[in-house]
Amino acid sequence: MSTLEVKGVTKHYKKLCALDNVSFEIPQGRIIGLFGRNGAGKSTLMRCMLGLLRHEGSILLDGEEITYSKNSIFKKIAFIPDVSAMDVRLRVKDAIELVRGINPSWNEERFDTLFARSNLPLKNKVSTLSKGMKTKLYLLLTLCLDVDILLLDEPTLGLDIQFRKEFFNSILGEFYDGKRTIIISTHQVEEVENILQDIIFIDKGKIILYDSIEEINSTYRQITVPQNSKEAILALNPLSVFEGLGNITAIVKGEIDLGDLLYTYTNPRIADLFMAMVGGSNE
Amino acid sequence: MNKFLLFLKHEFKVNKTAFMIPFIIQGINIALSLIILLLVASKLIPANGTLDEGLNQLFSEINVGIDSELSGVVLMIIGYIMTSISVTIYGVLVGMIRAGSVLNYEIRMGYELFYRSLPISIWSRSVAKYLNSIVGAFLAAIGVAIVNYIFASCMFSTVFADNGLVWTMLFQGMLAGFISTIFAAFLFGSIGFLLSAVFTKMALLKGAFILLITGFVELLLKAFGIKFLPLFSYLTGSIAKLLRPTSMVMTSIENTKDIQNLTHIPLTNFFHTEQIWIVLISCGLFALSTIIYKYKTLDA
């Protein structure tokens, strides 16, 4: 199984800096959520990790550099892009035949299981499929590969809520065996947060957070106090403050010491923590 | 199946409609020719006569002996045009039009990420695309040529007394057409291939525009006595050179007193040294196209 190392990766689109000296290491067997606003650099980072974009810095897969257009890495990594990239000129069976024939890591048994659940019409042209069915086909083709790392960039875009739930809670489980690594980028944070082990936040091309869920839960707190205790909350240097109906909710880092003040606290939701870290406070 | 062969098959599958177009056009051509022939014949039907008699009347009006000087030669040239020049035009046009969109189509349509995420090298994909667009177009032209050859031979056999001679001579015309097509399709297809790598949209149109500008600049430089990279002159010169096998056969028809000699034109007459250069230049253009295609950015 493989590990991925990203070292000082910088990517410019003309004058725009899409990735700014990004560095991190992904050990094997983790399910990682990559979150950021539109244009934060998520897709660029994923494409750099796949050798689909030229960049500064280096990306290593098991110690071996992933250079630009090094297609052999796709024996170990599979990718689902955020755009509908399926060639509509193909029939469903042609697309399956192509990926099956070209990819040595094709798993026929998994294909049979997933295909039976997909309701995909084999003889139809991809152009006749709905957007959701096209996405299903792409997911099917990718999840049938016995690769070490799976990169999913908005994998459930265009799918109905029922299939999205099924995908994250059940279908993805067909692929994940505890040794494989899955990196998911999505805006539907609440749908994936239960399956994630690590979180990466990216903003303006920089990694602003990379931690495990356990570490995040032990570091960050979401506390709620009565509205008249605002000053005590502000004294804690909160990441965000939200004034609700008679209460103030804040996300703070580190230990909480509010003296005798009555308060409740929980682990912050990923979406709330993200908003807090990229400047989502209403203060 | 080998990855490359699988991809070659895939390329054929997704482009098979393009290969059918020459056959459809040629089918329409032949159908129209037959309709015109029958319409003319129907006008010539004697009173209370049959269509067969009308056809006989038509053929007797244009019937010429094989030794007849001008009309026989003119008809034979028409036969050659049908079997050779039309093939070359098909080969070049289909090859160039297909090649002109072969490397940019998937990028334009947003499918490129799917293909680049497969464990097959860009060079393998590029070779498969090149073979499909250029050799594929050439094969389609051969198909058209064979259809043309059979149609033209059947038609001219009814005009000329010596059927065997007609079939042999038109076969030579078809062969000349094949050879012209191979090299023409290579050169112009490779230019189209390069344009498809450089431009994502309207590659051929942009290429034609650049060629016109180049021709204009060349003319200007020539007027000032400067000779610098005469690309336009080379390309226009190449067209004449590429069509040489066909033009040679046609010159032979015009010059020969004994039309029977035409069945003995040596095959070596169809080849010349420029064809080697054309193959080398085409290979260079292919390599350059693939490098440009490889480094074409797929922005996120």
Coordinates of C-alpha atoms in Angstrom, one line a residue:
Chain A
M1 CA 0.0 0.0 0.0
S2 CA 1.1 3.5 -0.8
T3 CA 2.0 6.8 1.0
L4 CA 1.8 10.2 -0.6
E5 CA 4.1 13.1 0.2
V6 CA 3.5 16.6 -1.0
K7 CA 6.5 18.9 -0.6
G8 CA 6.5 22.6 -1.2
V9 CA 4.0 22.5 -4.1
T10 CA 3.3 25.8 -5.7
K11 CA 1.1 26.3 -8.7
H12 CA 0.4 29.5 -10.6
Y13 CA -2.2 30.1 -13.3
K14 CA -0.6 33.2 -14.9
K15 CA -0.6 35.7 -12.0
L16 CA -3.0 33.8 -9.8
C17 CA -1.3 31.7 -7.1
A18 CA -3.6 28.6 -6.9
L19 CA -1.3 26.6 -4.5
D20 CA 1.2 28.3 -2.2
N21 CA 4.0 26.1 -0.9
V22 CA 1.8 23.3 0.1
S23 CA 3.3 20.5 2.1
F24 CA 1.8 17.4 3.9
E25 CA 2.1 13.7 4.0
I26 CA -0.7 11.2 3.7
P27 CA -0.1 7.8 5.3
Q28 CA -1.8 4.7 4.0
G29 CA -5.3 3.6 5.0
R30 CA -6.8 7.0 5.8
I31 CA -10.1 8.5 4.7
I32 CA -9.3 12.2 4.3
G33 CA -11.7 15.1 3.7
L34 CA -10.3 18.0 1.7
F35 CA -12.4 21.1 2.1
G36 CA -12.2 24.6 0.8
R37 CA -14.2 27.3 -0.8
N38 CA -14.7 27.5 -4.6
G39 CA -11.3 28.4 -6.1
A40 CA -9.4 27.6 -2.9
G41 CA -7.1 25.1 -4.7
K42 CA -8.7 21.7 -4.0
S43 CA -9.0 20.6 -7.6
T44 CA -5.7 22.0 -8.5
L45 CA -4.0 20.2 -5.6
M46 CA -5.7 16.9 -6.7
R47 CA -4.6 17.3 -10.3
C48 CA -1.0 18.2 -9.2
M49 CA -1.0 15.0 -7.1
L50 CA -2.0 13.0 -10.2
G51 CA 0.7 14.6 -12.4
L52 CA -2.1 16.2 -14.5
L53 CA -0.7 19.7 -13.9
R54 CA 2.8 21.1 -14.0
H55 CA 3.9 22.7 -10.7
E56 CA 6.8 23.7 -8.5
G57 CA 7.9 21.4 -5.6
S58 CA 7.6 17.7 -5.6
I59 CA 4.9 15.0 -5.0
L60 CA 6.1 11.5 -4.0
L61 CA 4.2 8.3 -4.2
D62 CA 6.1 5.7 -2.2
G63 CA 9.2 7.8 -2.4
E64 CA 9.0 8.0 -6.2
E65 CA 8.3 11.4 -7.8
I66 CA 5.1 11.9 -9.7
T67 CA 6.2 13.9 -12.7
Y68 CA 3.9 15.6 -15.1
S69 CA 1.9 13.2 -17.3
K70 CA 3.3 10.1 -15.7
N71 CA 0.4 7.8 -16.6
S72 CA 1.9 4.7 -14.8
I73 CA 0.8 6.2 -11.5
F74 CA -2.8 5.4 -12.5
K75 CA -2.0 1.7 -11.7
K76 CA -1.9 2.9 -8.1
I77 CA -4.2 5.9 -8.0
A78 CA -7.7 6.4 -9.3
F79 CA -9.4 9.7 -9.8
I80 CA -12.9 11.0 -10.2
P81 CA -12.9 14.6 -11.3
D82 CA -15.4 17.3 -10.4
V83 CA -16.6 17.7 -14.0
S84 CA -18.6 15.3 -16.1
A85 CA -15.6 13.9 -17.9
M86 CA -17.2 10.8 -19.4
D87 CA -17.0 10.5 -23.2
V88 CA -20.6 10.6 -24.3
R89 CA -19.7 9.0 -27.7
L90 CA -19.2 5.6 -25.9
R91 CA -21.8 3.1 -25.0
V92 CA -21.9 2.0 -21.4
K93 CA -20.4 -1.4 -22.2
D94 CA -17.6 0.2 -24.3
A95 CA -16.6 2.4 -21.4
I96 CA -16.5 -0.6 -19.1
E97 CA -14.6 -2.6 -21.7
L98 CA -12.0 0.2 -22.2
V99 CA -11.3 0.7 -18.5
R100 CA -11.3 -3.0 -17.8
G101 CA -8.9 -3.7 -20.7
I102 CA -6.5 -0.8 -20.0
N103 CA -6.4 -1.0 -16.2
P104 CA -4.5 -4.0 -14.8
S105 CA -6.0 -3.4 -11.4
W106 CA -9.6 -4.0 -12.5
N107 CA -11.5 -6.1 -10.0
E108 CA -14.2 -8.2 -11.8
E109 CA -15.8 -9.4 -8.6
R110 CA -16.4 -5.9 -7.3
F111 CA -17.6 -4.9 -10.7
D112 CA -20.3 -7.6 -10.6
T113 CA -21.4 -6.5 -7.2
L114 CA -21.5 -2.7 -8.0
F115 CA -22.9 -3.1 -11.4
A116 CA -25.9 -5.1 -10.1
R117 CA -26.7 -2.2 -7.8
S118 CA -26.2 0.5 -10.4
N119 CA -29.2 0.0 -12.8
L120 CA -26.9 1.1 -15.6
P121 CA -28.2 0.2 -19.1
L122 CA -25.2 -1.6 -20.8
K123 CA -26.2 -1.0 -24.4
N124 CA -27.1 2.7 -24.0
K125 CA -24.9 5.4 -25.2
V126 CA -23.5 7.6 -22.4
S127 CA -25.0 10.6 -24.1
T128 CA -28.5 9.2 -23.4
L129 CA -27.8 8.9 -19.7
S130 CA -28.9 11.5 -17.1
K131 CA -26.2 13.5 -15.4
G132 CA -26.7 11.3 -12.3
M133 CA -26.3 8.1 -14.3
K134 CA -23.2 9.4 -15.9
T135 CA -21.7 10.1 -12.5
K136 CA -22.8 6.6 -11.4
L137 CA -21.0 5.1 -14.4
Y138 CA -17.8 7.1 -13.6
L139 CA -18.0 6.0 -10.0
L140 CA -18.5 2.4 -11.0
L141 CA -15.5 2.4 -13.3
T142 CA -13.3 4.0 -10.7
L143 CA -14.4 1.9 -7.7
C144 CA -13.7 -1.3 -9.6
L145 CA -10.0 -0.6 -9.6
D146 CA -7.8 -2.2 -7.0
V147 CA -5.8 0.9 -6.4
D148 CA -4.0 2.1 -3.3
I149 CA -5.3 5.7 -3.4
L150 CA -8.6 7.0 -4.5
L151 CA -9.1 10.7 -5.2
L152 CA -12.6 11.9 -5.3
D153 CA -13.3 15.5 -6.4
E154 CA -16.9 16.2 -5.8
P155 CA -17.8 12.6 -6.6
T156 CA -21.6 12.9 -6.0
L157 CA -22.2 16.0 -8.0
G158 CA -25.6 15.7 -9.7
L159 CA -26.7 12.7 -7.7
D160 CA -29.9 12.6 -5.7
I161 CA -29.7 12.5 -1.9
Q162 CA -30.6 8.9 -1.7
F163 CA -27.7 7.7 -3.9
R164 CA -25.3 10.2 -2.2
K165 CA -26.1 8.6 1.2
E166 CA -25.8 5.1 -0.3
F167 CA -22.5 6.0 -2.0
F168 CA -20.8 7.4 1.1
N169 CA -22.3 4.9 3.6
S170 CA -22.3 1.7 1.6
I171 CA -20.8 1.7 -1.9
L172 CA -17.5 3.4 -0.8
G173 CA -17.3 0.6 1.8
E174 CA -16.9 -2.0 -1.1
F175 CA -13.7 -0.2 -2.0
Y176 CA -12.3 0.7 1.4
D177 CA -10.5 -2.2 3.1
G178 CA -8.7 -0.3 5.8
K179 CA -5.4 -0.2 3.9
R180 CA -6.5 1.9 1.0
T181 CA -6.4 5.7 1.2
I182 CA -9.4 7.8 0.1
I183 CA -9.2 11.6 -0.3
I184 CA -12.6 13.2 -0.8
S185 CA -13.2 16.8 -1.8
T186 CA -16.8 17.9 -1.5
H187 CA -19.0 20.8 -0.4
Q188 CA -21.5 18.4 1.1
V189 CA -19.5 18.1 4.3
E190 CA -22.3 16.8 6.5
E191 CA -22.7 13.8 4.2
V192 CA -19.1 12.6 4.6
E193 CA -18.1 13.8 8.1
N194 CA -19.1 10.4 9.7
I195 CA -16.7 8.4 7.6
L196 CA -13.7 10.8 7.7
Q197 CA -10.6 10.1 9.7
D198 CA -8.5 13.2 8.8
I199 CA -9.4 16.7 7.7
I200 CA -7.6 19.1 5.4
F201 CA -8.7 22.7 5.1
I202 CA -7.4 24.7 2.2
D203 CA -7.9 28.4 1.7
K204 CA -6.3 30.7 -0.9
G205 CA -3.9 27.9 -1.9
K206 CA -2.6 27.3 1.6
I207 CA -3.3 24.4 3.9
I208 CA -4.7 25.9 7.0
L209 CA -5.5 22.7 8.9
Y210 CA -4.5 19.1 8.5
D211 CA -5.4 16.9 11.5
S212 CA -7.1 13.8 12.5
I213 CA -10.7 13.9 13.7
E214 CA -9.6 12.8 17.2
E215 CA -7.0 15.6 17.3
I216 CA -9.6 18.2 16.1
N217 CA -12.1 17.0 18.6
S218 CA -9.6 17.3 21.5
T219 CA -8.3 20.7 20.3
Y220 CA -11.5 22.6 19.3
R221 CA -14.7 23.2 21.2
Q222 CA -18.0 24.7 20.3
I223 CA -19.3 26.4 23.4
T224 CA -22.6 28.0 24.0
V225 CA -23.2 30.6 26.7
P226 CA -26.1 33.0 27.5
Q227 CA -26.0 36.2 25.5
N228 CA -25.0 38.3 28.5
S229 CA -21.7 36.5 28.7
K230 CA -20.3 37.7 25.4
E231 CA -17.3 39.4 27.0
A232 CA -16.2 36.2 28.7
I233 CA -16.4 34.4 25.4
L234 CA -14.4 37.1 23.5
A235 CA -11.7 36.8 26.2
L236 CA -11.1 33.3 25.0
N237 CA -10.0 34.6 21.5
P238 CA -12.6 32.5 19.7
L239 CA -12.2 31.5 16.1
S240 CA -15.8 32.4 15.5
V241 CA -18.8 33.8 17.3
F242 CA -22.4 33.4 16.4
E243 CA -25.2 35.2 18.2
G244 CA -28.4 33.2 18.1
L245 CA -31.7 33.3 20.0
G246 CA -30.6 34.3 23.5
N247 CA -27.4 32.4 23.2
I248 CA -23.9 33.0 21.9
T249 CA -22.1 30.1 20.2
A250 CA -18.4 30.2 19.7
I251 CA -15.7 27.9 18.4
V252 CA -12.5 28.1 20.5
K253 CA -9.1 26.4 20.4
G254 CA -7.6 24.8 23.5
E255 CA -8.8 24.5 27.0
I256 CA -11.8 26.5 28.2
D257 CA -11.7 28.4 31.4
L258 CA -14.8 30.4 32.0
G259 CA -14.7 30.4 35.8
D260 CA -18.1 30.0 37.3
L261 CA -19.9 30.8 34.1
L262 CA -22.5 28.3 33.0
Y263 CA -21.8 26.9 29.6
T264 CA -22.3 23.8 27.4
Y265 CA -19.8 22.5 24.8
T266 CA -19.7 20.0 22.1
N267 CA -17.2 19.0 19.4
P268 CA -17.6 21.4 16.5
R269 CA -19.1 20.2 13.2
I270 CA -16.6 20.2 10.4
A271 CA -18.6 22.8 8.4
D272 CA -18.7 25.1 11.5
L273 CA -15.0 24.7 12.1
F274 CA -14.3 25.4 8.5
M275 CA -16.4 28.5 8.6
A276 CA -14.6 29.6 11.7
M277 CA -11.2 29.1 10.3
V278 CA -11.7 30.7 6.9
G279 CA -13.5 33.7 8.4
G280 CA -17.1 32.8 8.6
S281 CA -17.8 34.7 11.9
N282 CA -20.6 37.3 12.0
E283 CA -18.5 39.4 14.3
Chain B
M1 CA -5.9 -7.5 -25.6
N2 CA -2.8 -5.3 -25.8
K3 CA -3.5 -1.8 -24.4
F4 CA -2.5 -0.1 -27.6
L5 CA -4.7 -2.3 -29.8
L6 CA -7.6 -1.8 -27.4
F7 CA -7.2 2.0 -27.6
L8 CA -6.9 1.7 -31.4
K9 CA -10.2 -0.2 -31.5
H10 CA -11.7 2.4 -29.1
E11 CA -10.6 5.3 -31.4
F12 CA -12.2 3.5 -34.4
K13 CA -15.4 3.0 -32.4
V14 CA -15.8 6.6 -31.4
N15 CA -15.0 7.8 -34.9
K16 CA -16.7 5.2 -37.1
T17 CA -19.3 7.7 -38.3
A18 CA -16.6 9.9 -39.8
F19 CA -15.3 6.9 -41.8
M20 CA -18.7 6.3 -43.2
I21 CA -19.1 9.8 -44.6
P22 CA -17.0 9.2 -47.8
F23 CA -19.0 6.1 -48.5
I24 CA -22.3 8.0 -48.1
I25 CA -21.1 10.8 -50.3
Q26 CA -19.9 8.4 -52.9
G27 CA -23.1 6.4 -52.7
I28 CA -25.1 9.5 -53.4
N29 CA -22.7 10.4 -56.3
I30 CA -23.2 7.0 -57.9
A31 CA -26.9 7.1 -57.4
L32 CA -27.2 10.5 -58.9
S33 CA -25.0 9.5 -61.9
L34 CA -27.3 6.5 -62.5
I35 CA -30.4 8.6 -62.2
I36 CA -29.0 11.1 -64.8
L37 CA -28.0 8.2 -67.1
L38 CA -31.5 6.7 -66.9
L39 CA -33.2 10.1 -67.4
V40 CA -31.1 10.9 -70.5
A41 CA -31.7 7.3 -71.8
S42 CA -35.5 7.7 -71.2
K43 CA -35.5 10.8 -73.5
L44 CA -33.9 8.7 -76.2
I45 CA -36.4 5.9 -76.1
P46 CA -37.8 5.5 -79.7
A47 CA -41.6 5.5 -80.1
N48 CA -43.1 2.4 -78.5
G49 CA -39.5 1.4 -77.5
T50 CA -38.1 0.2 -74.1
L51 CA -35.6 1.7 -71.7
D52 CA -33.1 -0.8 -72.9
E53 CA -33.4 0.6 -76.4
G54 CA -33.0 4.1 -75.0
L55 CA -29.8 3.0 -73.2
N56 CA -28.5 1.4 -76.4
Q57 CA -29.2 4.6 -78.3
L58 CA -27.3 6.6 -75.6
F59 CA -24.3 4.3 -75.7
S60 CA -24.2 4.3 -79.5
E61 CA -24.2 8.1 -79.6
I62 CA -21.1 8.2 -77.3
N63 CA -19.6 4.9 -78.4
V64 CA -16.1 5.1 -79.7
G65 CA -13.6 2.5 -80.7
I66 CA -10.5 2.0 -78.5
D67 CA -8.3 3.4 -81.3
S68 CA -10.4 6.5 -81.8
E69 CA -8.1 9.4 -81.0
L70 CA -9.6 12.2 -79.0
S71 CA -13.0 11.0 -77.7
G72 CA -11.5 7.8 -76.4
V73 CA -8.8 9.6 -74.6
V74 CA -11.2 12.1 -73.1
L75 CA -13.4 9.3 -71.8
M76 CA -10.4 7.5 -70.4
I77 CA -9.3 10.7 -68.6
I78 CA -12.8 10.9 -67.1
G79 CA -12.4 7.3 -65.9
Y80 CA -9.0 8.1 -64.4
I81 CA -10.4 11.2 -62.6
M82 CA -13.1 9.0 -61.1
T83 CA -10.7 6.3 -59.9
S84 CA -7.7 8.3 -58.9
I85 CA -8.1 12.1 -58.3
S86 CA -11.3 11.7 -56.5
V87 CA -9.6 9.2 -54.2
T88 CA -6.8 11.6 -53.5
I89 CA -9.2 14.4 -52.7
Y90 CA -11.2 12.1 -50.3
G91 CA -8.0 10.9 -48.7
V92 CA -6.6 14.4 -48.1
L93 CA -9.9 16.0 -47.2
V94 CA -11.1 13.3 -44.8
G95 CA -7.6 12.9 -43.4
M96 CA -7.1 16.6 -42.8
I97 CA -10.6 17.3 -41.5
R98 CA -10.4 14.3 -39.1
A99 CA -6.8 15.0 -38.1
G100 CA -7.7 18.7 -37.5
S101 CA -9.9 17.8 -34.5
V102 CA -8.3 14.6 -33.3
L103 CA -6.1 15.9 -30.5
N104 CA -8.3 18.8 -29.3
Y105 CA -11.8 17.1 -29.5
E106 CA -11.6 15.5 -26.0
I107 CA -10.1 18.7 -24.5
R108 CA -12.8 20.8 -26.0
M109 CA -15.6 18.5 -24.9
G110 CA -14.2 18.0 -21.4
Y111 CA -13.5 14.2 -21.8
E112 CA -9.7 14.6 -21.6
L113 CA -9.5 14.0 -17.8
F114 CA -11.1 10.6 -18.2
Y115 CA -8.5 9.5 -20.8
R116 CA -5.5 11.1 -19.0
S117 CA -6.6 9.2 -15.8
L118 CA -6.0 5.9 -17.6
P119 CA -2.7 4.0 -17.3
I120 CA -1.9 4.4 -20.9
S121 CA 0.9 6.8 -22.1
I122 CA 0.1 9.9 -24.1
W123 CA 2.4 8.7 -26.9
S124 CA 0.4 5.4 -27.3
R125 CA -2.9 7.4 -27.4
S126 CA -1.4 9.8 -29.9
V127 CA -0.2 7.0 -32.2
A128 CA -3.7 5.4 -32.0
K129 CA -5.3 8.7 -32.9
Y130 CA -2.8 9.4 -35.7
L131 CA -3.4 6.0 -37.2
N132 CA -7.1 6.3 -36.9
S133 CA -7.3 9.8 -38.4
I134 CA -4.7 9.5 -41.2
V135 CA -4.4 5.8 -42.1
G136 CA -8.1 5.4 -41.3
A137 CA -9.0 8.2 -43.7
F138 CA -6.7 6.6 -46.3
L139 CA -8.4 3.2 -45.8
A140 CA -11.8 4.9 -46.3
A141 CA -10.5 6.5 -49.5
I142 CA -9.4 3.0 -50.7
G143 CA -12.9 1.8 -50.0
V144 CA -14.3 4.7 -52.1
A145 CA -11.7 4.0 -54.8
I146 CA -12.7 0.4 -55.1
V147 CA -16.4 1.4 -55.3
N148 CA -15.5 4.0 -57.9
Y149 CA -13.3 1.6 -59.8
I150 CA -16.1 -1.0 -60.1
F151 CA -18.6 1.6 -61.1
A152 CA -16.4 3.4 -63.6
S153 CA -15.2 0.1 -65.1
C154 CA -18.8 -1.2 -65.5
M155 CA -19.8 2.1 -67.1
F156 CA -16.9 2.4 -69.5
S157 CA -17.0 -1.3 -70.4
T158 CA -20.4 -0.6 -72.0
V159 CA -18.7 2.2 -74.1
F160 CA -15.5 0.5 -75.1
A161 CA -15.3 -2.7 -77.0
D162 CA -12.3 -4.0 -75.1
N163 CA -13.7 -4.7 -71.6
G164 CA -10.4 -6.2 -70.3
L165 CA -8.4 -3.2 -71.3
V166 CA -10.8 -0.8 -69.5
W167 CA -10.6 -2.8 -66.3
T168 CA -6.8 -2.9 -66.5
M169 CA -6.3 0.7 -67.3
L170 CA -8.7 2.0 -64.6
F171 CA -7.0 -0.3 -62.2
Q172 CA -3.8 1.6 -63.0
G173 CA -5.7 4.8 -62.4
M174 CA -6.8 3.6 -59.0
L175 CA -3.3 2.5 -58.1
A176 CA -2.0 5.9 -59.0
G177 CA -4.7 7.4 -56.9
F178 CA -3.7 5.1 -54.0
I179 CA -0.1 6.2 -54.1
S180 CA -0.9 9.9 -54.4
T181 CA -3.3 9.5 -51.5
I182 CA -0.9 7.7 -49.2
F183 CA 1.6 10.6 -49.3
A184 CA -0.9 13.4 -49.5
A185 CA -2.8 12.0 -46.6
F186 CA 0.4 11.7 -44.6
L187 CA 1.5 15.3 -45.2
F188 CA -1.8 17.1 -45.0
G189 CA -3.1 14.8 -42.3
S190 CA 0.0 15.5 -40.2
I191 CA -0.4 19.2 -40.7
G192 CA -4.0 18.9 -39.5
F193 CA -2.8 16.8 -36.6
L194 CA -0.3 19.5 -35.6
L195 CA -3.0 22.2 -35.8
S196 CA -5.3 20.1 -33.6
A197 CA -2.5 20.0 -31.0
V198 CA -1.9 23.7 -31.1
F199 CA -5.4 25.0 -31.3
T200 CA -8.3 23.8 -29.2
K201 CA -11.0 25.4 -31.3
M202 CA -11.4 25.8 -35.1
A203 CA -7.9 24.5 -35.7
L204 CA -8.2 24.0 -39.5
L205 CA -9.6 27.5 -40.0
K206 CA -6.9 29.1 -37.9
G207 CA -4.3 27.0 -39.8
A208 CA -5.6 28.1 -43.1
F209 CA -5.5 31.7 -41.9
I210 CA -1.9 31.3 -40.8
L211 CA -1.0 29.7 -44.1
L212 CA -2.5 32.6 -46.0
I213 CA -0.6 35.1 -43.9
T214 CA 2.6 33.0 -44.4
G215 CA 2.0 33.1 -48.2
F216 CA 1.5 36.8 -48.1
V217 CA 4.7 37.4 -46.0
E218 CA 6.6 35.1 -48.4
L219 CA 5.4 37.2 -51.3
L220 CA 6.4 40.4 -49.6
L221 CA 9.9 39.0 -48.7
K222 CA 10.3 37.7 -52.3
A223 CA 9.5 41.2 -53.6
F224 CA 12.4 42.5 -51.5
G225 CA 14.6 39.7 -52.7
I226 CA 14.6 37.9 -49.3
K227 CA 14.2 34.1 -49.3
F228 CA 13.3 32.9 -45.8
L229 CA 11.7 29.6 -44.8
P230 CA 9.4 29.3 -47.9
L231 CA 6.7 27.2 -46.1
F232 CA 3.9 28.3 -48.4
S233 CA 5.8 27.6 -51.6
Y234 CA 6.9 24.2 -50.2
L235 CA 3.3 23.2 -49.4
T236 CA 1.9 24.3 -52.7
G237 CA 4.8 22.6 -54.5
S238 CA 4.1 19.5 -52.5
I239 CA 0.6 19.2 -53.8
A240 CA 1.9 19.1 -57.4
K241 CA 4.5 16.5 -56.5
L242 CA 2.1 14.4 -54.6
L243 CA -0.3 14.3 -57.5
R244 CA 2.5 13.3 -59.8
P245 CA 1.6 9.6 -60.1
T246 CA -1.9 10.6 -61.3
S247 CA -0.7 13.3 -63.6
M248 CA 1.9 11.0 -65.0
V249 CA -0.8 8.5 -66.0
M250 CA -2.9 11.2 -67.5
T251 CA 0.1 12.6 -69.5
S252 CA 0.8 9.0 -70.7
I253 CA -2.8 8.8 -72.0
E254 CA -2.5 12.0 -73.8
N255 CA 0.9 11.2 -75.3
T256 CA 0.6 7.6 -76.3
K257 CA -0.4 6.7 -79.8
D258 CA -1.0 3.1 -78.8
I259 CA -3.4 3.1 -75.8
Q260 CA -2.5 -0.5 -75.1
N261 CA 0.9 0.7 -73.7
L262 CA -1.0 2.2 -70.8
T263 CA -1.4 -1.2 -69.2
H264 CA 2.4 -1.5 -69.0
I265 CA 3.3 1.7 -67.0
P266 CA 6.1 0.6 -64.6
L267 CA 5.1 0.8 -61.0
T268 CA 8.4 2.6 -60.2
N269 CA 7.1 5.6 -62.2
F270 CA 4.7 6.3 -59.4
F271 CA 7.4 6.8 -56.8
H272 CA 9.9 9.7 -56.4
T273 CA 12.4 10.8 -53.7
E274 CA 10.2 13.7 -52.4
Q275 CA 7.9 11.0 -51.0
I276 CA 10.6 9.9 -48.6
W277 CA 10.9 13.5 -47.4
I278 CA 7.2 13.7 -47.0
V279 CA 7.2 10.6 -44.7
L280 CA 10.0 12.1 -42.6
I281 CA 8.4 15.5 -42.3
S282 CA 5.1 13.8 -41.4
C283 CA 6.8 11.8 -38.7
G284 CA 8.4 15.0 -37.4
L285 CA 5.0 16.7 -37.4
F286 CA 3.5 13.8 -35.5
A287 CA 6.2 13.9 -32.8
L288 CA 5.9 17.7 -32.4
S289 CA 2.1 17.4 -32.2
T290 CA 2.3 14.8 -29.5
I291 CA 4.8 16.9 -27.4
I292 CA 2.5 20.0 -27.7
Y293 CA -0.5 17.8 -26.8
K294 CA 1.3 16.3 -23.8
Y295 CA 2.1 19.7 -22.4
K296 CA -1.3 21.2 -23.1
T297 CA -2.6 22.3 -19.7
L298 CA -5.8 21.0 -18.3
D299 CA -6.6 23.8 -15.9
A300 CA -8.6 22.9 -12.8

